[in-house]
């Protein structure tokens, strides 16, 4: 089967609502449509997302830390590691301590609404079950 365009189809395309609206507004448009406007040669002024590679980035590594700063930071790190080891030993000895750990408390505080809805649903289910029996 061959596709044959008829005059009716061409006329229907010429009478489309978008084309009719454009024709109707042509009489009062002062500026040419956006499609007909020439593109300016100026580049867009955008915020730079990365630093300019032409200029070298100055890091703080050029000025070394003093011995006191290094000593303080290393002792803080050793203390943190010692606390983590102690905590892991306590949790291994008594797994119930996981319930009072700060991570679990934080999770419960974030899930308060979900737990409330779950409690209400369970309560309603029990009431409905007792109503049936």
Short mmCIF file of N, CA and C in Angstrom, two decimals:
data_model
loop_
_atom_site.label_atom_id
_atom_site.label_comp_id
_atom_site.label_asym_id
_atom_site.label_seq_id
_atom_site.Cartn_x
_atom_site.Cartn_y
_atom_site.Cartn_z
N UNK A 1 0.83 -1.16 0.00
CA UNK A 1 0.00 0.00 0.00
C UNK A 1 0.89 1.24 0.00
N UNK A 2 0.61 2.19 -0.82
CA UNK A 2 1.40 3.42 -0.92
C UNK A 2 0.74 4.52 -0.11
N UNK A 3 1.57 5.38 0.43
CA UNK A 3 1.07 6.52 1.19
C UNK A 3 0.84 7.66 0.22
N UNK A 4 -0.37 8.05 0.12
CA UNK A 4 -0.73 9.13 -0.79
C UNK A 4 -1.34 10.25 0.03
N UNK A 5 -0.70 11.43 -0.05
CA UNK A 5 -1.25 12.57 0.67
C UNK A 5 -2.32 13.23 -0.18
N UNK A 6 -3.38 13.50 0.45
CA UNK A 6 -4.47 14.15 -0.27
C UNK A 6 -4.48 15.63 0.07
N UNK A 7 -5.23 16.38 -0.68
CA UNK A 7 -5.36 17.81 -0.44
C UNK A 7 -6.03 18.07 0.90
N UNK A 8 -6.91 17.15 1.32
CA UNK A 8 -7.59 17.33 2.59
C UNK A 8 -6.61 17.26 3.76
N UNK A 9 -5.65 16.33 3.67
CA UNK A 9 -4.67 16.20 4.74
C UNK A 9 -3.77 17.44 4.81
N UNK A 10 -3.37 17.95 3.66
CA UNK A 10 -2.55 19.15 3.63
C UNK A 10 -3.33 20.33 4.20
N UNK A 11 -4.59 20.41 3.85
CA UNK A 11 -5.42 21.50 4.36
C UNK A 11 -5.62 21.37 5.86
N UNK A 12 -5.75 20.13 6.35
CA UNK A 12 -5.90 19.92 7.80
C UNK A 12 -4.64 20.35 8.53
N UNK A 13 -3.47 20.09 7.92
CA UNK A 13 -2.23 20.51 8.55
C UNK A 13 -2.10 22.03 8.57
N UNK A 14 -2.55 22.69 7.53
CA UNK A 14 -2.49 24.14 7.48
C UNK A 14 -3.46 24.79 8.46
N UNK A 15 -4.49 24.05 8.86
CA UNK A 15 -5.49 24.60 9.77
C UNK A 15 -5.30 24.08 11.20
N UNK A 16 -4.09 23.67 11.55
CA UNK A 16 -3.85 23.17 12.90
C UNK A 16 -4.01 24.31 13.89
N UNK A 17 -4.41 24.01 15.13
CA UNK A 17 -4.65 25.06 16.13
C UNK A 17 -3.41 25.90 16.41
N UNK A 18 -2.23 25.29 16.44
CA UNK A 18 -1.02 26.05 16.73
C UNK A 18 -0.71 27.03 15.62
N UNK A 19 -0.87 26.58 14.40
CA UNK A 19 -0.59 27.45 13.26
C UNK A 19 -1.62 28.57 13.18
N UNK A 20 -2.88 28.24 13.48
CA UNK A 20 -3.93 29.27 13.45
C UNK A 20 -3.67 30.32 14.54
N UNK A 21 -3.24 29.90 15.71
CA UNK A 21 -2.96 30.84 16.79
C UNK A 21 -1.78 31.73 16.43
N UNK A 22 -0.79 31.16 15.78
CA UNK A 22 0.37 31.97 15.37
C UNK A 22 -0.05 33.00 14.33
N UNK A 23 -0.87 32.58 13.39
CA UNK A 23 -1.34 33.52 12.36
C UNK A 23 -2.15 34.65 12.99
N UNK A 24 -2.98 34.29 13.98
CA UNK A 24 -3.83 35.30 14.60
C UNK A 24 -3.01 36.32 15.39
N UNK A 25 -1.89 35.88 15.95
CA UNK A 25 -1.09 36.80 16.76
C UNK A 25 -0.04 37.54 15.94
N UNK A 26 0.13 37.21 14.68
CA UNK A 26 1.15 37.87 13.87
C UNK A 26 0.88 39.36 13.70
N UNK A 27 -0.37 39.76 13.77
CA UNK A 27 -0.69 41.15 13.53
C UNK A 27 -0.23 42.06 14.67
N UNK A 28 -0.13 41.57 15.87
CA UNK A 28 0.24 42.43 16.98
C UNK A 28 1.64 42.14 17.53
N UNK A 29 2.38 41.19 16.96
CA UNK A 29 3.75 40.93 17.41
C UNK A 29 4.66 41.99 16.84
N UNK A 30 5.42 42.67 17.71
CA UNK A 30 6.33 43.71 17.28
C UNK A 30 7.71 43.12 17.00
N UNK A 31 8.20 42.30 17.92
CA UNK A 31 9.53 41.69 17.75
C UNK A 31 9.39 40.41 16.93
N UNK A 32 10.41 40.06 16.18
CA UNK A 32 10.33 38.80 15.42
C UNK A 32 10.32 37.62 16.37
N UNK A 33 9.80 36.48 15.94
CA UNK A 33 9.76 35.30 16.79
C UNK A 33 11.17 34.87 17.19
N UNK A 34 11.25 34.07 18.23
CA UNK A 34 12.53 33.64 18.77
C UNK A 34 13.33 32.86 17.74
N UNK A 35 12.65 32.07 16.89
CA UNK A 35 13.35 31.27 15.90
C UNK A 35 14.09 32.15 14.90
N UNK A 36 13.54 33.32 14.61
CA UNK A 36 14.13 34.17 13.59
C UNK A 36 15.22 35.08 14.14
N UNK A 37 15.37 35.18 15.45
CA UNK A 37 16.38 36.07 16.02
C UNK A 37 17.76 35.45 15.87
N UNK A 38 18.76 36.21 15.45
CA UNK A 38 20.11 35.65 15.30
C UNK A 38 20.72 35.38 16.67
N UNK A 39 21.54 34.33 16.72
CA UNK A 39 22.20 33.96 17.97
C UNK A 39 23.38 34.88 18.19
N UNK A 40 23.48 35.43 19.37
CA UNK A 40 24.57 36.36 19.68
C UNK A 40 25.89 35.61 19.72
N UNK A 41 26.96 36.29 19.37
CA UNK A 41 28.27 35.67 19.34
C UNK A 41 28.90 35.63 20.73
N UNK A 42 28.29 36.33 21.72
CA UNK A 42 28.84 36.34 23.07
C UNK A 42 28.61 35.00 23.74
N UNK A 43 29.61 34.47 24.44
CA UNK A 43 29.39 33.24 25.20
C UNK A 43 28.58 33.53 26.46
N UNK A 44 27.91 32.52 26.95
CA UNK A 44 27.12 32.68 28.16
C UNK A 44 28.05 32.86 29.35
N UNK A 45 27.62 33.69 30.28
CA UNK A 45 28.39 33.89 31.50
C UNK A 45 27.87 32.91 32.54
N UNK A 46 28.65 31.87 32.82
CA UNK A 46 28.24 30.86 33.78
C UNK A 46 29.19 30.84 34.96
N UNK A 47 28.67 30.32 36.03
CA UNK A 47 29.51 30.13 37.21
C UNK A 47 30.42 28.95 36.95
N UNK A 48 31.69 29.09 37.25
CA UNK A 48 32.63 28.01 37.01
C UNK A 48 32.39 26.90 38.02
N UNK A 49 32.38 25.67 37.54
CA UNK A 49 32.15 24.54 38.42
C UNK A 49 33.46 23.95 38.93
N UNK A 50 34.54 24.16 38.23
CA UNK A 50 35.84 23.66 38.64
C UNK A 50 36.84 24.81 38.69
N UNK A 51 37.87 24.68 39.48
CA UNK A 51 38.87 25.76 39.50
C UNK A 51 39.62 25.84 38.19
N UNK A 52 40.17 27.00 37.91
CA UNK A 52 40.92 27.21 36.68
C UNK A 52 42.22 26.41 36.75
N UNK A 53 42.46 25.57 35.74
CA UNK A 53 43.62 24.69 35.74
C UNK A 53 44.89 25.49 35.45
N UNK A 54 44.78 26.62 34.82
CA UNK A 54 45.95 27.41 34.47
C UNK A 54 46.68 27.89 35.72
N UNK A 55 45.93 28.13 36.80
CA UNK A 55 46.55 28.58 38.03
C UNK A 55 46.76 27.37 38.95
N UNK A 56 47.97 27.14 39.44
CA UNK A 56 48.19 25.99 40.33
C UNK A 56 47.48 26.18 41.66
N UNK A 57 47.00 25.09 42.18
CA UNK A 57 46.27 25.13 43.45
C UNK A 57 47.28 25.08 44.59
N UNK A 58 47.16 26.01 45.50
CA UNK A 58 48.07 26.08 46.65
C UNK A 58 47.49 25.23 47.77
N UNK A 59 48.21 24.20 48.14
CA UNK A 59 47.79 23.35 49.24
C UNK A 59 48.50 23.78 50.52
N UNK A 60 47.95 23.34 51.64
CA UNK A 60 48.57 23.68 52.91
C UNK A 60 49.78 22.78 53.19
N UNK A 61 50.04 21.82 52.32
CA UNK A 61 51.17 20.92 52.52
C UNK A 61 52.50 21.65 52.36
N UNK A 62 52.48 22.83 51.78
CA UNK A 62 53.72 23.57 51.63
C UNK A 62 54.26 24.04 52.97
N UNK A 63 53.36 24.25 53.95
CA UNK A 63 53.82 24.61 55.29
C UNK A 63 53.61 23.40 56.21
N UNK A 64 54.68 22.72 56.59
CA UNK A 64 54.54 21.51 57.42
C UNK A 64 54.01 21.83 58.81
N UNK A 65 53.41 20.83 59.42
CA UNK A 65 52.88 21.00 60.77
C UNK A 65 54.03 21.04 61.77
N UNK A 66 53.78 21.70 62.86
CA UNK A 66 54.81 21.73 63.90
C UNK A 66 54.81 20.40 64.66
N UNK A 67 55.86 20.16 65.42
CA UNK A 67 55.97 18.90 66.17
C UNK A 67 54.87 18.78 67.21
N UNK A 68 54.47 19.89 67.81
CA UNK A 68 53.42 19.87 68.81
C UNK A 68 52.07 19.47 68.20
N UNK A 69 51.79 20.04 67.00
CA UNK A 69 50.53 19.70 66.32
C UNK A 69 50.51 18.24 65.93
N UNK A 70 51.61 17.73 65.41
CA UNK A 70 51.67 16.32 65.02
C UNK A 70 51.50 15.42 66.24
N UNK A 71 52.15 15.78 67.33
CA UNK A 71 52.03 14.99 68.56
C UNK A 71 50.60 15.00 69.08
N UNK A 72 49.96 16.18 69.09
CA UNK A 72 48.58 16.29 69.56
C UNK A 72 47.64 15.46 68.69
N UNK A 73 47.76 15.59 67.36
CA UNK A 73 46.87 14.85 66.46
C UNK A 73 47.08 13.34 66.57
N UNK A 74 48.32 12.91 66.69
CA UNK A 74 48.56 11.47 66.79
C UNK A 74 48.04 10.91 68.11
N UNK A 75 48.17 11.67 69.20
CA UNK A 75 47.64 11.18 70.48
C UNK A 75 46.11 11.13 70.45
N UNK A 76 45.48 12.10 69.79
CA UNK A 76 44.01 12.07 69.65
C UNK A 76 43.57 10.85 68.85
N UNK A 77 44.30 10.55 67.79
CA UNK A 77 43.96 9.38 66.96
C UNK A 77 44.15 8.08 67.75
N UNK A 78 45.24 7.97 68.51
CA UNK A 78 45.45 6.78 69.33
C UNK A 78 44.36 6.61 70.36
N UNK A 79 43.93 7.71 70.97
CA UNK A 79 42.85 7.66 71.96
C UNK A 79 41.53 7.22 71.32
N UNK A 80 41.27 7.72 70.13
CA UNK A 80 40.04 7.32 69.42
C UNK A 80 40.06 5.83 69.09
N UNK A 81 41.18 5.33 68.62
CA UNK A 81 41.30 3.90 68.31
C UNK A 81 41.13 3.07 69.57
N UNK A 82 41.73 3.52 70.69
CA UNK A 82 41.59 2.79 71.95
C UNK A 82 40.14 2.74 72.41
N UNK A 83 39.39 3.87 72.26
CA UNK A 83 37.96 3.88 72.62
C UNK A 83 37.15 2.94 71.75
N UNK A 84 37.46 2.89 70.44
CA UNK A 84 36.73 1.99 69.54
C UNK A 84 36.98 0.53 69.90
N UNK A 85 38.21 0.20 70.25
CA UNK A 85 38.53 -1.18 70.64
C UNK A 85 37.81 -1.54 71.93
N UNK A 86 37.81 -0.64 72.92
CA UNK A 86 37.10 -0.89 74.17
C UNK A 86 35.61 -1.10 73.94
N UNK A 87 35.03 -0.25 73.10
CA UNK A 87 33.59 -0.37 72.83
C UNK A 87 33.27 -1.68 72.12
N UNK A 88 34.09 -2.07 71.17
CA UNK A 88 33.83 -3.34 70.46
C UNK A 88 33.97 -4.53 71.40
N UNK A 89 34.91 -4.47 72.37
CA UNK A 89 35.04 -5.55 73.34
C UNK A 89 33.83 -5.62 74.26
N UNK A 90 33.34 -4.47 74.71
CA UNK A 90 32.15 -4.46 75.57
C UNK A 90 30.93 -5.00 74.83
N UNK A 91 30.77 -4.62 73.56
CA UNK A 91 29.63 -5.11 72.78
C UNK A 91 29.74 -6.61 72.51
N UNK A 92 30.97 -7.09 72.33
CA UNK A 92 31.16 -8.52 72.10
C UNK A 92 30.84 -9.30 73.37
N UNK A 93 31.17 -8.73 74.52
CA UNK A 93 30.91 -9.40 75.79
C UNK A 93 29.43 -9.39 76.14
N UNK A 94 28.72 -8.31 75.83
CA UNK A 94 27.30 -8.18 76.17
C UNK A 94 26.55 -7.60 74.98
N UNK A 95 25.95 -8.45 74.13
CA UNK A 95 25.25 -7.94 72.93
C UNK A 95 24.04 -7.08 73.24
N UNK A 96 23.50 -7.15 74.46
CA UNK A 96 22.35 -6.31 74.81
C UNK A 96 22.72 -4.83 74.87
N UNK A 97 24.00 -4.52 74.95
CA UNK A 97 24.42 -3.12 74.96
C UNK A 97 24.17 -2.44 73.62
N UNK A 98 23.95 -3.22 72.56
CA UNK A 98 23.62 -2.61 71.26
C UNK A 98 22.34 -1.78 71.36
N UNK A 99 21.41 -2.18 72.25
CA UNK A 99 20.14 -1.47 72.36
C UNK A 99 20.30 -0.07 72.95
N UNK A 100 21.34 0.14 73.73
CA UNK A 100 21.55 1.47 74.33
C UNK A 100 22.68 2.23 73.64
N UNK A 101 23.15 1.74 72.51
CA UNK A 101 24.22 2.44 71.80
C UNK A 101 23.67 3.70 71.15
N UNK A 102 24.48 4.72 70.96
CA UNK A 102 23.99 5.99 70.37
C UNK A 102 23.44 5.81 68.96
N UNK A 103 23.98 4.87 68.18
CA UNK A 103 23.47 4.68 66.82
C UNK A 103 22.03 4.16 66.85
N UNK A 104 21.75 3.22 67.77
CA UNK A 104 20.39 2.66 67.86
C UNK A 104 19.43 3.73 68.38
N UNK A 105 19.85 4.50 69.37
CA UNK A 105 19.00 5.57 69.89
C UNK A 105 18.68 6.60 68.80
N UNK A 106 19.67 6.92 67.99
CA UNK A 106 19.46 7.86 66.89
C UNK A 106 18.48 7.29 65.87
N UNK A 107 18.60 5.99 65.57
CA UNK A 107 17.69 5.35 64.62
C UNK A 107 16.26 5.38 65.15
N UNK A 108 16.08 5.07 66.45
CA UNK A 108 14.74 5.11 67.04
C UNK A 108 14.16 6.52 67.01
N UNK A 109 14.98 7.52 67.24
CA UNK A 109 14.46 8.89 67.21
C UNK A 109 14.05 9.30 65.81
N UNK A 110 14.73 8.77 64.78
CA UNK A 110 14.34 9.09 63.40
C UNK A 110 13.10 8.32 62.96
N UNK A 111 12.81 7.17 63.59
CA UNK A 111 11.71 6.32 63.16
C UNK A 111 10.50 6.41 64.09
N UNK A 112 10.34 7.49 64.83
CA UNK A 112 9.24 7.60 65.79
C UNK A 112 7.88 7.53 65.12
N UNK A 113 7.71 8.22 64.02
CA UNK A 113 6.41 8.24 63.34
C UNK A 113 6.06 6.85 62.81
N UNK A 114 7.02 6.18 62.23
CA UNK A 114 6.77 4.83 61.69
C UNK A 114 6.38 3.88 62.82
N UNK A 115 7.07 3.98 63.94
CA UNK A 115 6.74 3.10 65.08
C UNK A 115 5.36 3.43 65.65
N UNK A 116 4.98 4.70 65.67
CA UNK A 116 3.65 5.08 66.15
C UNK A 116 2.56 4.50 65.25
N UNK A 117 2.75 4.62 63.95
CA UNK A 117 1.76 4.07 63.01
C UNK A 117 1.68 2.55 63.15
N UNK A 118 2.83 1.89 63.30
CA UNK A 118 2.85 0.44 63.49
C UNK A 118 2.11 0.06 64.77
N UNK A 119 2.33 0.78 65.86
CA UNK A 119 1.65 0.50 67.13
C UNK A 119 0.14 0.67 66.99
N UNK A 120 -0.28 1.74 66.31
CA UNK A 120 -1.72 1.96 66.13
C UNK A 120 -2.33 0.86 65.28
N UNK A 121 -1.63 0.44 64.22
CA UNK A 121 -2.16 -0.63 63.36
C UNK A 121 -2.28 -1.93 64.13
N UNK A 122 -1.29 -2.26 64.94
CA UNK A 122 -1.37 -3.51 65.72
C UNK A 122 -2.50 -3.43 66.73
N UNK A 123 -2.68 -2.27 67.35
CA UNK A 123 -3.78 -2.09 68.31
C UNK A 123 -5.14 -2.25 67.63
N UNK A 124 -5.30 -1.65 66.48
CA UNK A 124 -6.57 -1.78 65.75
C UNK A 124 -6.80 -3.22 65.30
N UNK A 125 -5.75 -3.91 64.89
CA UNK A 125 -5.90 -5.31 64.48
C UNK A 125 -6.33 -6.17 65.66
N UNK A 126 -5.75 -5.95 66.84
CA UNK A 126 -6.15 -6.72 68.02
C UNK A 126 -7.60 -6.42 68.41
N UNK A 127 -7.99 -5.14 68.35
CA UNK A 127 -9.39 -4.79 68.66
C UNK A 127 -10.35 -5.44 67.68
N UNK A 128 -10.01 -5.44 66.42
CA UNK A 128 -10.87 -6.05 65.41
C UNK A 128 -10.97 -7.55 65.62
N UNK A 129 -9.83 -8.18 65.97
CA UNK A 129 -9.85 -9.64 66.21
C UNK A 129 -10.71 -9.97 67.43
N UNK A 130 -10.61 -9.17 68.51
CA UNK A 130 -11.42 -9.42 69.70
C UNK A 130 -12.91 -9.16 69.41
N UNK A 131 -13.18 -8.22 68.52
CA UNK A 131 -14.55 -7.93 68.15
C UNK A 131 -15.18 -9.13 67.42
N UNK A 132 -14.39 -9.80 66.60
CA UNK A 132 -14.89 -10.96 65.85
C UNK A 132 -15.08 -12.17 66.74
N UNK A 133 -14.30 -12.32 67.80
CA UNK A 133 -14.40 -13.52 68.64
C UNK A 133 -15.28 -13.32 69.84
#
